[in-house]
JSON list of C-alpha atoms in Angstrom, two decimals:
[
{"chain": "F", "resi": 1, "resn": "UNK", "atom": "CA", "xyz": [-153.23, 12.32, 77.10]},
{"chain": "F", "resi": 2, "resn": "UNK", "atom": "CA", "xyz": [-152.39, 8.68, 76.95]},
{"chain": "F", "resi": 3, "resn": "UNK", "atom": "CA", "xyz": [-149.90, 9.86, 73.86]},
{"chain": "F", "resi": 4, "resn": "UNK", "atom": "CA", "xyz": [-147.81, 11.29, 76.70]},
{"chain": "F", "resi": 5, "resn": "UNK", "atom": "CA", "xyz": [-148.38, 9.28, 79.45]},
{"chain": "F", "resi": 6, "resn": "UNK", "atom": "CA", "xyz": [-146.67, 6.92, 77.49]},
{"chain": "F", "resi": 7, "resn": "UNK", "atom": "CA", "xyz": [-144.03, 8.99, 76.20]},
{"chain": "F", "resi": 8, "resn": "UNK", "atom": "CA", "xyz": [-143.49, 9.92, 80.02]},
{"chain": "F", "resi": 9, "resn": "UNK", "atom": "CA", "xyz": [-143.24, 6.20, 81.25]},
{"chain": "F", "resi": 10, "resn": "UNK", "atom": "CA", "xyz": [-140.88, 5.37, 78.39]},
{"chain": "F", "resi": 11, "resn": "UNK", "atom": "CA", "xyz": [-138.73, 8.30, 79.61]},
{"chain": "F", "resi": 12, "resn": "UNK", "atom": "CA", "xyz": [-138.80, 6.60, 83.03]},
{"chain": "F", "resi": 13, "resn": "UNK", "atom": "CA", "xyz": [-138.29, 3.12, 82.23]},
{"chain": "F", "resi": 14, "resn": "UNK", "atom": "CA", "xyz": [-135.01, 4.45, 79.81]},
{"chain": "F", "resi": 15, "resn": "UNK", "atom": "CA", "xyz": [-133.40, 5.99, 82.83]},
{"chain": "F", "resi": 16, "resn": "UNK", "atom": "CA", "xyz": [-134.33, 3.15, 85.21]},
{"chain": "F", "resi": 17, "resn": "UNK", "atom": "CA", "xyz": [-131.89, 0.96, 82.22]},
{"chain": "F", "resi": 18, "resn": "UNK", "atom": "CA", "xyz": [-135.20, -1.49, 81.61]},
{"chain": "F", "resi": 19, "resn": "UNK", "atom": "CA", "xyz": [-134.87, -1.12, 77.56]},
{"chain": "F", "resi": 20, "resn": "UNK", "atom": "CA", "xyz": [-137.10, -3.30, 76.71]},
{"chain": "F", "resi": 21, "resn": "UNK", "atom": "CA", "xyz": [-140.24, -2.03, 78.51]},
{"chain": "F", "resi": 22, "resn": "UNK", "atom": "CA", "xyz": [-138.88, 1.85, 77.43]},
{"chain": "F", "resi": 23, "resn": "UNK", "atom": "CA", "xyz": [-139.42, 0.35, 73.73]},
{"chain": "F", "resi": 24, "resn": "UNK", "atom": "CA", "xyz": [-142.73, -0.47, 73.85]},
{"chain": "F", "resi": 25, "resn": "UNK", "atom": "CA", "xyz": [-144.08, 2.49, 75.72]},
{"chain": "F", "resi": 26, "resn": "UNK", "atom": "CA", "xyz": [-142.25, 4.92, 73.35]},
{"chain": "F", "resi": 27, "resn": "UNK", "atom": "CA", "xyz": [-144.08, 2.09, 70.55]},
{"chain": "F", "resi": 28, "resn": "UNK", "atom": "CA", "xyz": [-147.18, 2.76, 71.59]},
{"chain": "F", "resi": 29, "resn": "UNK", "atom": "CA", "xyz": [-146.46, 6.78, 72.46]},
{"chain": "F", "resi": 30, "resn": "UNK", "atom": "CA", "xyz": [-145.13, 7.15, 68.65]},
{"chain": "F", "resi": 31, "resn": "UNK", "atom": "CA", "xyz": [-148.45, 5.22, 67.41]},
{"chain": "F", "resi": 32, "resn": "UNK", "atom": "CA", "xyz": [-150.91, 7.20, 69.47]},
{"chain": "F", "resi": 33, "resn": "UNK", "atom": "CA", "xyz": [-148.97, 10.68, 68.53]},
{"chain": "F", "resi": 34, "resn": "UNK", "atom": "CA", "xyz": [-149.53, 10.24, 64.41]},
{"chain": "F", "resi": 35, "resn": "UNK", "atom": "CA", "xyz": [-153.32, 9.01, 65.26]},
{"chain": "F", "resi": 36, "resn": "UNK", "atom": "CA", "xyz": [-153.77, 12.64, 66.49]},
{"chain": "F", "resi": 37, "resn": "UNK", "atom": "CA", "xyz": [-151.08, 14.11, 64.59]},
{"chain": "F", "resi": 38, "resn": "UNK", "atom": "CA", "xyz": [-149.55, 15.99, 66.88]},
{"chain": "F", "resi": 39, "resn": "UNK", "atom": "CA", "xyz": [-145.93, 15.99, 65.17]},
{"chain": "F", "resi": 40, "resn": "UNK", "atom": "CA", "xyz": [-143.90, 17.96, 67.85]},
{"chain": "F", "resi": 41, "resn": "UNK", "atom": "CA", "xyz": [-144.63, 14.77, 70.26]},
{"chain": "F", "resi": 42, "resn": "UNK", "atom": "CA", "xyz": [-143.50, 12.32, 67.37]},
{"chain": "F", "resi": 43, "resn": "UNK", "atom": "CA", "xyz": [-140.53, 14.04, 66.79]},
{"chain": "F", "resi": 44, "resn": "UNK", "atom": "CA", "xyz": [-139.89, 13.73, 70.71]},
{"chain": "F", "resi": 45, "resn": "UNK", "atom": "CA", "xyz": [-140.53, 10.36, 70.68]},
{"chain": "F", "resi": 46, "resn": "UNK", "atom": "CA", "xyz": [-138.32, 9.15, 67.55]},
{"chain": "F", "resi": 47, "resn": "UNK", "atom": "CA", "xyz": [-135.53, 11.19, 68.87]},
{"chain": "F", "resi": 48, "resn": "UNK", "atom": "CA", "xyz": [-135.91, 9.03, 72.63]},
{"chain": "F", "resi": 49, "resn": "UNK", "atom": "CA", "xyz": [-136.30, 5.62, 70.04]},
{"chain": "F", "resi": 50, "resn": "UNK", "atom": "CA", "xyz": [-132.53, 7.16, 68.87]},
{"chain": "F", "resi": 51, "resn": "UNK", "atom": "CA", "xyz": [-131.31, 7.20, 72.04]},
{"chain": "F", "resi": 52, "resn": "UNK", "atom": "CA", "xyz": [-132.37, 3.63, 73.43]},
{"chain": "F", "resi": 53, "resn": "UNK", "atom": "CA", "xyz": [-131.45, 2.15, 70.23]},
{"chain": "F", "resi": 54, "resn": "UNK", "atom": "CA", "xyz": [-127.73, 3.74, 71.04]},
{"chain": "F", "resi": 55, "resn": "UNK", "atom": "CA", "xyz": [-127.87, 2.37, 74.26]},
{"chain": "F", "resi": 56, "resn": "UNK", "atom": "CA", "xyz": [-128.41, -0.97, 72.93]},
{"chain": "F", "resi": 57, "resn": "UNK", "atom": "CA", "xyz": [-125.55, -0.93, 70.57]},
{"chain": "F", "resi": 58, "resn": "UNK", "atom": "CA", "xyz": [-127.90, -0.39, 67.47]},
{"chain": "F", "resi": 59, "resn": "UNK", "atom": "CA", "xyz": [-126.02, 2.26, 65.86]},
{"chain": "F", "resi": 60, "resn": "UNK", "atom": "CA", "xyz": [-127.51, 1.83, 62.18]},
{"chain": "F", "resi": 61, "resn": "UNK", "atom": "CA", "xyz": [-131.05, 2.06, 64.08]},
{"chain": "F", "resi": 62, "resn": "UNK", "atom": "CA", "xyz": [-130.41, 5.12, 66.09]},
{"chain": "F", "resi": 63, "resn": "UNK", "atom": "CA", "xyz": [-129.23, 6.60, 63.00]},
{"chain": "F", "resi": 64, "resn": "UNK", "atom": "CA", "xyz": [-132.73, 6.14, 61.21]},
{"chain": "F", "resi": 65, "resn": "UNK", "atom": "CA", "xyz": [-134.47, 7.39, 64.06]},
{"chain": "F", "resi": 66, "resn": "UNK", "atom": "CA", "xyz": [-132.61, 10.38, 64.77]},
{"chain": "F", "resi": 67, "resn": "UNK", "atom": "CA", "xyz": [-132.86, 11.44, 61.25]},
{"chain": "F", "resi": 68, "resn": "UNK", "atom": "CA", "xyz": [-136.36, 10.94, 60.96]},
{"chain": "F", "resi": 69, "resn": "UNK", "atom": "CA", "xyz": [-136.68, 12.93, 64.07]},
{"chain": "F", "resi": 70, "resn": "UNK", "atom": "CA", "xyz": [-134.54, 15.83, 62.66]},
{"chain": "F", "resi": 71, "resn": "UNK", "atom": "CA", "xyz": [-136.64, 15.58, 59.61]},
{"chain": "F", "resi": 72, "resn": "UNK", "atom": "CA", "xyz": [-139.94, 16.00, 61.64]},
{"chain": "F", "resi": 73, "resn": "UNK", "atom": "CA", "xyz": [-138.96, 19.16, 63.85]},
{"chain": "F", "resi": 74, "resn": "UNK", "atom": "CA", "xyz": [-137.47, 20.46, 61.29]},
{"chain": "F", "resi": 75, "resn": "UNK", "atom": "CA", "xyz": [-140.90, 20.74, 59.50]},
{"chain": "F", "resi": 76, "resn": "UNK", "atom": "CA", "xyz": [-142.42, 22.41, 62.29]},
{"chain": "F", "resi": 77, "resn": "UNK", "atom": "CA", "xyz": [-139.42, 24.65, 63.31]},
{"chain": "F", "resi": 78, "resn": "UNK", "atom": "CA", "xyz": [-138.90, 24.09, 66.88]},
{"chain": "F", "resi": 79, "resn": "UNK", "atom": "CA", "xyz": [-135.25, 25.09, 66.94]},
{"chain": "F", "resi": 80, "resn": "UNK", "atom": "CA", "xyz": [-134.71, 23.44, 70.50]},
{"chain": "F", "resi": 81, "resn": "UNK", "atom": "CA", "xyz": [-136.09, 19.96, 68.95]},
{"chain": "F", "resi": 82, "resn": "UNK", "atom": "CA", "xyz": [-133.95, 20.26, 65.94]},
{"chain": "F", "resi": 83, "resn": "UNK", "atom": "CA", "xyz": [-130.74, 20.40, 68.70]},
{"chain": "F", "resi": 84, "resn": "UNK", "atom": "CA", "xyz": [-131.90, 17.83, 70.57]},
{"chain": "F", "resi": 85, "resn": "UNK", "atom": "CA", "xyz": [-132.34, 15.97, 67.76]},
{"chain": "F", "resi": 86, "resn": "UNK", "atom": "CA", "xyz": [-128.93, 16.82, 65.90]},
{"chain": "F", "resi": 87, "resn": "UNK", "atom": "CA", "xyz": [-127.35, 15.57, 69.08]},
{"chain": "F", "resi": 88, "resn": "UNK", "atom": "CA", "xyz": [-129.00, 12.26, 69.01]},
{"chain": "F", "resi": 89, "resn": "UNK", "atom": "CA", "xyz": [-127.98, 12.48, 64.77]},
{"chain": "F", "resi": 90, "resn": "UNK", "atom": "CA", "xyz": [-123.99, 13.10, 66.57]},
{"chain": "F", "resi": 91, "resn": "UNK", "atom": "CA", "xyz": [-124.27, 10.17, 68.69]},
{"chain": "F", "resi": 92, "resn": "UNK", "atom": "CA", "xyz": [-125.19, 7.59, 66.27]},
{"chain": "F", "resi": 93, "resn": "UNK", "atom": "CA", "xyz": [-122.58, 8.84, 63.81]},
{"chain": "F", "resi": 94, "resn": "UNK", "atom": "CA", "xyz": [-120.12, 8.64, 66.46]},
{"chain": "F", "resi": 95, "resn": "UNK", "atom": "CA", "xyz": [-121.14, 5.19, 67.29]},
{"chain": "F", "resi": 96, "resn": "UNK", "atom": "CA", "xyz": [-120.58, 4.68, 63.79]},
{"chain": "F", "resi": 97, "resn": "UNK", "atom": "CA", "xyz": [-117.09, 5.60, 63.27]},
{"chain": "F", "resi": 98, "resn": "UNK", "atom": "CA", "xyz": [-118.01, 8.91, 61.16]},
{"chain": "F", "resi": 99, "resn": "UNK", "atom": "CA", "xyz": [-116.47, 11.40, 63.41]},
{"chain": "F", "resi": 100, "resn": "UNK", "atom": "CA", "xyz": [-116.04, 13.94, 60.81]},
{"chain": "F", "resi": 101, "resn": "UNK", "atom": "CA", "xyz": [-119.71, 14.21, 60.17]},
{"chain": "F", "resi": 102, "resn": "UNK", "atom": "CA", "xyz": [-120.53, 13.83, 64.03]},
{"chain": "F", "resi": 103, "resn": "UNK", "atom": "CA", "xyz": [-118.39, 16.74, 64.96]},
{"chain": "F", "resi": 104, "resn": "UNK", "atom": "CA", "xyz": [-120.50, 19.02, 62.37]},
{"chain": "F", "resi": 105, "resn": "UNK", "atom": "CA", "xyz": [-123.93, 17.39, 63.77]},
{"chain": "F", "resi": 106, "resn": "UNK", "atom": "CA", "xyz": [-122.57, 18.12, 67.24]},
{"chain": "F", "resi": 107, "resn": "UNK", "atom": "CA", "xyz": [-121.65, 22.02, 66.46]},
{"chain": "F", "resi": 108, "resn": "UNK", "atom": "CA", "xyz": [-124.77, 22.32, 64.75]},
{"chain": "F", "resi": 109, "resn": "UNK", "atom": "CA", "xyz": [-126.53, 21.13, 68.28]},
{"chain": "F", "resi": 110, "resn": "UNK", "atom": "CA", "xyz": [-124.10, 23.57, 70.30]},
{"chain": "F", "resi": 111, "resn": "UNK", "atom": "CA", "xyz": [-124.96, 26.47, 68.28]},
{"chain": "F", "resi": 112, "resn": "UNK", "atom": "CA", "xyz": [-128.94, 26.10, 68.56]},
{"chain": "F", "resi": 113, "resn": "UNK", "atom": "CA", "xyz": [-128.53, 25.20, 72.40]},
{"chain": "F", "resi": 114, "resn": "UNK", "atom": "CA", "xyz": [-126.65, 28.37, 72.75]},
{"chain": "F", "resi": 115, "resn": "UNK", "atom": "CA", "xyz": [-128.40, 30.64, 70.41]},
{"chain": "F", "resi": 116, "resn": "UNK", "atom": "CA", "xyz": [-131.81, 29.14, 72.57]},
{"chain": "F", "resi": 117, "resn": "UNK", "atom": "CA", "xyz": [-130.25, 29.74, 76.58]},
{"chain": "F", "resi": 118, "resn": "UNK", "atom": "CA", "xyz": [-130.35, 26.64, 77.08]},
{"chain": "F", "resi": 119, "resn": "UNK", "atom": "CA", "xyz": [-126.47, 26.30, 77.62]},
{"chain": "F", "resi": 120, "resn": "UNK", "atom": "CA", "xyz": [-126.63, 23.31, 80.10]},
{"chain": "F", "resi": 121, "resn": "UNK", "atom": "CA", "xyz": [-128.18, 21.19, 77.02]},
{"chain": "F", "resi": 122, "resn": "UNK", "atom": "CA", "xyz": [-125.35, 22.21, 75.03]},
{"chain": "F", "resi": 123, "resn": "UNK", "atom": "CA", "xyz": [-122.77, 20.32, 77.28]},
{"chain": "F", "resi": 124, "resn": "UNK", "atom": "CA", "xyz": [-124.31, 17.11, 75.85]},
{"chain": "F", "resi": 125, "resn": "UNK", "atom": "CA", "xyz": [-123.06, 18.20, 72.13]},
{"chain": "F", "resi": 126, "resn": "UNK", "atom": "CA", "xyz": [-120.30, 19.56, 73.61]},
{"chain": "F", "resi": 127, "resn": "UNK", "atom": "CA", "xyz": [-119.09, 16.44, 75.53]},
{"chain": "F", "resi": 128, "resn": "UNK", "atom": "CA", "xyz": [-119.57, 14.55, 72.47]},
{"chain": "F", "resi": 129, "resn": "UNK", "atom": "CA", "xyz": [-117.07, 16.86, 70.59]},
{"chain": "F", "resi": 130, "resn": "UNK", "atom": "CA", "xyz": [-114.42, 15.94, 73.49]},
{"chain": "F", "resi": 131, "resn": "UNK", "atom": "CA", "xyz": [-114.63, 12.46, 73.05]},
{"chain": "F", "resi": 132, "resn": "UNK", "atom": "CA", "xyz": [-114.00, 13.13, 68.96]},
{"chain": "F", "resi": 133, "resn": "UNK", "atom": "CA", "xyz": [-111.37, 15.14, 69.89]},
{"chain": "F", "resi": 134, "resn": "UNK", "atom": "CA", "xyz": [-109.65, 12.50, 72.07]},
{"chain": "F", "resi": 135, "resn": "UNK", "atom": "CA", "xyz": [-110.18, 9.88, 69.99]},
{"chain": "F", "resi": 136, "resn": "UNK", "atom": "CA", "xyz": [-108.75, 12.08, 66.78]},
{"chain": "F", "resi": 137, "resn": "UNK", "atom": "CA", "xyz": [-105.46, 12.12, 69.01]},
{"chain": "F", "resi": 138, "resn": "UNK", "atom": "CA", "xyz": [-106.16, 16.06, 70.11]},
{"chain": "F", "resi": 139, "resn": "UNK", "atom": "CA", "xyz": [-105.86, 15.15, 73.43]},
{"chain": "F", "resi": 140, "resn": "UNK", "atom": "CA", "xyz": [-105.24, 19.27, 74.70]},
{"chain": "F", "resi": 141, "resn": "UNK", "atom": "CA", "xyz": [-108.78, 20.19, 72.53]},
{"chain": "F", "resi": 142, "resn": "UNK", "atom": "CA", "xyz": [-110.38, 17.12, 74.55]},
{"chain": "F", "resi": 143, "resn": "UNK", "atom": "CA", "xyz": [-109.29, 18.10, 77.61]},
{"chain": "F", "resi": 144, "resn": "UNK", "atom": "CA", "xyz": [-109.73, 22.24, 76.84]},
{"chain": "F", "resi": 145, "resn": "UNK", "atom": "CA", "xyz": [-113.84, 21.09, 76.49]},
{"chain": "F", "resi": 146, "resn": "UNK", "atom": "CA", "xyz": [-113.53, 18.78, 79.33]},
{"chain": "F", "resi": 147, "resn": "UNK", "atom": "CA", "xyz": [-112.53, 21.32, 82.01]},
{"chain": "F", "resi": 148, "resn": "UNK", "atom": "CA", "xyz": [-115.34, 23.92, 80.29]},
{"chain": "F", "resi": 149, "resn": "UNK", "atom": "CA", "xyz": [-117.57, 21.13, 81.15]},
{"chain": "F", "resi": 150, "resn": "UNK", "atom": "CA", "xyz": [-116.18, 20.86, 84.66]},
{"chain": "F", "resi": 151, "resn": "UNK", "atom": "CA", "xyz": [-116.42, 24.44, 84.93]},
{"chain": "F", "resi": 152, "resn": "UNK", "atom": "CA", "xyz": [-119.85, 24.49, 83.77]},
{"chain": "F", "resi": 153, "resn": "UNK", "atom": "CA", "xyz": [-121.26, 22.29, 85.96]},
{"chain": "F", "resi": 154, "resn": "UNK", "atom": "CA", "xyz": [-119.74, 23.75, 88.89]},
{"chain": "F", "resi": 155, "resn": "UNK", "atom": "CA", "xyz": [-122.40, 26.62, 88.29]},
{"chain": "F", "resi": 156, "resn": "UNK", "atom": "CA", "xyz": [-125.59, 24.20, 87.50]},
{"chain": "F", "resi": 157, "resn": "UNK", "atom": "CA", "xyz": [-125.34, 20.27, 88.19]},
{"chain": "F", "resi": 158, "resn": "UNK", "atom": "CA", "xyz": [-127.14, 18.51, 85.65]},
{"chain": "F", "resi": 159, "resn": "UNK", "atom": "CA", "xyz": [-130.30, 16.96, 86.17]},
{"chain": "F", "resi": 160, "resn": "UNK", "atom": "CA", "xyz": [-130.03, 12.53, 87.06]},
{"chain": "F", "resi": 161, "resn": "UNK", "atom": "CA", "xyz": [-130.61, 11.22, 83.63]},
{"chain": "F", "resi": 162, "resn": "UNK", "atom": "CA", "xyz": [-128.80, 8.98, 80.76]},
{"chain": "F", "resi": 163, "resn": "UNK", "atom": "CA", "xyz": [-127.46, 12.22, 78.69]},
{"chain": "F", "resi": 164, "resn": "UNK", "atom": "CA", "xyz": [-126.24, 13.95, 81.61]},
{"chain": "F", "resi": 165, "resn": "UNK", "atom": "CA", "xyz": [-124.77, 10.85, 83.34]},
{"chain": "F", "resi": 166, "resn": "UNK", "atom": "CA", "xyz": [-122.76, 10.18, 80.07]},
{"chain": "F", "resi": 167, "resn": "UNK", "atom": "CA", "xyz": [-121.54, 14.05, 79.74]},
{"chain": "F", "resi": 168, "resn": "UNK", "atom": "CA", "xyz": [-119.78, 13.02, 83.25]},
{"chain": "F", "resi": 169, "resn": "UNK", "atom": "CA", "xyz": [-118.53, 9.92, 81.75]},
{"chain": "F", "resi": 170, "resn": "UNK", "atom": "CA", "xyz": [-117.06, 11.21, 79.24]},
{"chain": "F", "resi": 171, "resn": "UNK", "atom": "CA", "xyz": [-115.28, 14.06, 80.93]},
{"chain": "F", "resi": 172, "resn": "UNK", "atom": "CA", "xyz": [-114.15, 10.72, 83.54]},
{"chain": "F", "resi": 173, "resn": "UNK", "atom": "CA", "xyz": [-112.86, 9.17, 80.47]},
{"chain": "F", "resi": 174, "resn": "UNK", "atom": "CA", "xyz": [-110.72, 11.16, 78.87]},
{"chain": "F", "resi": 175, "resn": "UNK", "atom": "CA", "xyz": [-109.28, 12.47, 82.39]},
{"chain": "F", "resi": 176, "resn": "UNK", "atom": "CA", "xyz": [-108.51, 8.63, 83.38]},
{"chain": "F", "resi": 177, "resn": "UNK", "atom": "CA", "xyz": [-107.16, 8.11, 79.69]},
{"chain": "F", "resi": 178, "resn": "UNK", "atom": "CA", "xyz": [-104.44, 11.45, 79.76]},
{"chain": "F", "resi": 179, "resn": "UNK", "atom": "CA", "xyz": [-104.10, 11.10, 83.31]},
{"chain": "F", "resi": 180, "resn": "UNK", "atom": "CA", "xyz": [-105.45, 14.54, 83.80]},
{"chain": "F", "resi": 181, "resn": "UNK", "atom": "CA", "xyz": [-106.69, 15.31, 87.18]},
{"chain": "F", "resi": 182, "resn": "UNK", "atom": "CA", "xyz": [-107.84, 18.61, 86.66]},
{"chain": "F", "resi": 183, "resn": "UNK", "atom": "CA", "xyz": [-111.41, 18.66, 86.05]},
{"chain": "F", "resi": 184, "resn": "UNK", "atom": "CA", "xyz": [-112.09, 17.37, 89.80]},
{"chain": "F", "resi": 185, "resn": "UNK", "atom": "CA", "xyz": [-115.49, 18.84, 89.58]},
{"chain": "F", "resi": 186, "resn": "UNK", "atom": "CA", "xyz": [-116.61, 16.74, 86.82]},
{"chain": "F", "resi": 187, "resn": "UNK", "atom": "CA", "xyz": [-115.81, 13.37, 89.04]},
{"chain": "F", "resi": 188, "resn": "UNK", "atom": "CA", "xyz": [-117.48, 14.38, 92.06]},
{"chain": "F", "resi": 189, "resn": "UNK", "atom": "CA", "xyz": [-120.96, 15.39, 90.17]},
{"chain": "F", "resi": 190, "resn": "UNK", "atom": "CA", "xyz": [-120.66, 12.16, 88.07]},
{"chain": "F", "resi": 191, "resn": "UNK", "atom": "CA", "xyz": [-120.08, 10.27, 91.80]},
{"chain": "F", "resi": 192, "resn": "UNK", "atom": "CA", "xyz": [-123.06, 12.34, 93.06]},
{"chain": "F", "resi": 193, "resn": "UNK", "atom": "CA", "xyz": [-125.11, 11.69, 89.99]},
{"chain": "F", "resi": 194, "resn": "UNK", "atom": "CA", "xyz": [-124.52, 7.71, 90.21]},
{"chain": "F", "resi": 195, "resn": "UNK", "atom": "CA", "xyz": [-125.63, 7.82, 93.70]},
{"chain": "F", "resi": 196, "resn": "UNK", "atom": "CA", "xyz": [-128.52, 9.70, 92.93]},
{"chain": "F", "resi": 197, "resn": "UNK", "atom": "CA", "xyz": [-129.91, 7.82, 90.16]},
{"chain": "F", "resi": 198, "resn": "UNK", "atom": "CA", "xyz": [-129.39, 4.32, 92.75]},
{"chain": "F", "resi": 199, "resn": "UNK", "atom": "CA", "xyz": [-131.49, 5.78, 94.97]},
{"chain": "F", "resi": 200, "resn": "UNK", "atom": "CA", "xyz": [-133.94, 7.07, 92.27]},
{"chain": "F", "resi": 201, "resn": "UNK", "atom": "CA", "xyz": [-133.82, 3.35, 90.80]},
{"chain": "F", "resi": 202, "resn": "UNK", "atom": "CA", "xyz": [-133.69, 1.61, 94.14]},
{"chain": "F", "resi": 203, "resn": "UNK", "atom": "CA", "xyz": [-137.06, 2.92, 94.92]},
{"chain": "F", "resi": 204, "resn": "UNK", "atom": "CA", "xyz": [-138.67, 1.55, 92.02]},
{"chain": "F", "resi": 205, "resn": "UNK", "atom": "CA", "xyz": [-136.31, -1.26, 91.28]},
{"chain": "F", "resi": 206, "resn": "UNK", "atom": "CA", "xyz": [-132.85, -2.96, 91.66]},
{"chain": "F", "resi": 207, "resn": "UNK", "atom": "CA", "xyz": [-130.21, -0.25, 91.46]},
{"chain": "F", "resi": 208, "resn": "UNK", "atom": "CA", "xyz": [-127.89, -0.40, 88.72]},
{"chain": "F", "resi": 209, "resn": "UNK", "atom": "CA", "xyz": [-124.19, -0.90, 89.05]},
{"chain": "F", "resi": 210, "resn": "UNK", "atom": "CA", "xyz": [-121.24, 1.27, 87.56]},
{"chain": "F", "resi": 211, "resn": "UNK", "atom": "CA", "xyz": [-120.72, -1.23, 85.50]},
{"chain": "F", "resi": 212, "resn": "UNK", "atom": "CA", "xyz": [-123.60, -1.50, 83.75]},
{"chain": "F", "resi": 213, "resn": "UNK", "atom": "CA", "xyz": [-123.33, 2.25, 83.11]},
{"chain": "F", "resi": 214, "resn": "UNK", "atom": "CA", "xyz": [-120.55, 2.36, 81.78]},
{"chain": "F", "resi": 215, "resn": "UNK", "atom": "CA", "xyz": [-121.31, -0.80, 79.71]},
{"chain": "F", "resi": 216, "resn": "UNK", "atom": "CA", "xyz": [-123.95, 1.18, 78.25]},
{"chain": "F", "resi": 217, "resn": "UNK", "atom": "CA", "xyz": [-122.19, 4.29, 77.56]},
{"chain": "F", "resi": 218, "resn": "UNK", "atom": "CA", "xyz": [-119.31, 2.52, 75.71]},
{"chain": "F", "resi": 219, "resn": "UNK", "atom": "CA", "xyz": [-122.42, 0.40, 73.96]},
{"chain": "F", "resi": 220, "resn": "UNK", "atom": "CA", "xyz": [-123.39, 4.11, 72.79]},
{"chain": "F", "resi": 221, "resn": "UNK", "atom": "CA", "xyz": [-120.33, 5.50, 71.51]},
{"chain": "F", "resi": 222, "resn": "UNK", "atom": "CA", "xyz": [-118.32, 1.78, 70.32]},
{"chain": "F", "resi": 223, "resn": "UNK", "atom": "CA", "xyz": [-115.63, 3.04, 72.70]},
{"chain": "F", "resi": 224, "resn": "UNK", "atom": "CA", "xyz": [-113.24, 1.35, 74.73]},
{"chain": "F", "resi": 225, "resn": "UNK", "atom": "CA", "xyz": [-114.34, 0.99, 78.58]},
{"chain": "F", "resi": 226, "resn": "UNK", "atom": "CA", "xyz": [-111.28, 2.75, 80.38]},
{"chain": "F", "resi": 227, "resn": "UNK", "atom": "CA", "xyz": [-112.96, 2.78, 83.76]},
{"chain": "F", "resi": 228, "resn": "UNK", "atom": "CA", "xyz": [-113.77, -0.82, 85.99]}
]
């Protein structure tokens, strides 16, 4: 139990931006997982170590992690693990510069999310492939996935966390970048998301600016910050 207690309150501490204290809970989480061997929660774990790594800049240390991860559910043969994973594996390679192989890790991720029903998961993958798009100079593919996501998400908001709060950053991106106004939707859920997650983080802490945000998210993905 205290395996995912602390696997929990890392989760927690991520999305309230205190990195530091989501380390060492997802530390200790990762330790007490392998004592029992309980391998689907390890897998988790290492996948969330990807992530905060990413949002600390560490691209060469998300990169371990999330292929450790992969290599761990993949082993046990959760399929909705592996995509969770594989997006994590997309985002570090991204961060990297290696669009080419990003793009494949990110398709790989759609396809599982969609194969699984679990289609509003697959907008994280699929976000990803419209920044690579946009940043490969297709600028009518980026914005094509961009207004699927805004579509999308017109049907089911997404849920006040990190992924989903950089899905709507992205589509804000690459809409400020082309001067596309199209995917309105997109804007207003990522201006209703921000403003959820202050008041989720102002009850347990100071609330995060924008800024930080969007420090973060470009921290993720080495991009340029387009919005101030």
């Amino acid at each position: 139990h205290e395996a995912f207690a602390q696997n929990y309150r890392g989760g927690i501490l991520l999305n309230e931006m205190k990195l530091d204290a989501a380390q060492s809970a997802y530390v200790q989480a990762l330790s007490r997982f392998r004592a029992i061997g309980y391998r689907q929660g390890e897998g988790k774990t290492v996948s969330e170590m990807a992530l905060l790594a990413l949002m600390m800049g560490d691209h060469a240390q998300g990169h371990r992690h999330a292929a450790d991860a992969l290599e761990i559910v993949k082993q046990i043969g959760i399929q909705r693990d592996q995509a969770y994973a594989l997006t994590r594996l997309g985002y570090a390679l991204e961060g990297m510069g290696n669009l080419t192989a990003a793009a494949e890790v990110y398709e790989q991720a759609l396809a599982i999310y969609h194969a699984t029903n679990q289609r509003s998961r697959g907008l994280e993958p699929a976000a990803g492939l419209a920044r690579i798009a946009y940043a490969q100079d297709d600028h009518t593919g980026a914005l094509a996935r961009v207004e699927s996501i805004s579509a999308a998400v017109q049907q089911r908001a997404l849920d006040a966390t990190i992924e989903a709060e950089w899905v709507y950053l992205s589509c804000i991106q690459i809409s400020h970048a082309t001067d596309d106004t199209t995917p309105v939707a997109a804007l207003t859920l990522a201006n209703q998301l921000y403003d959820e997650r202050c008041a989720m983080l102002g009850e347990n802490g100071d609330p995060i600016s924008l800024k930080t945000q969007l420090h973060t998210f470009c921290n993720a993905f080495a991009t340029p910050l387009a919005l101030e």
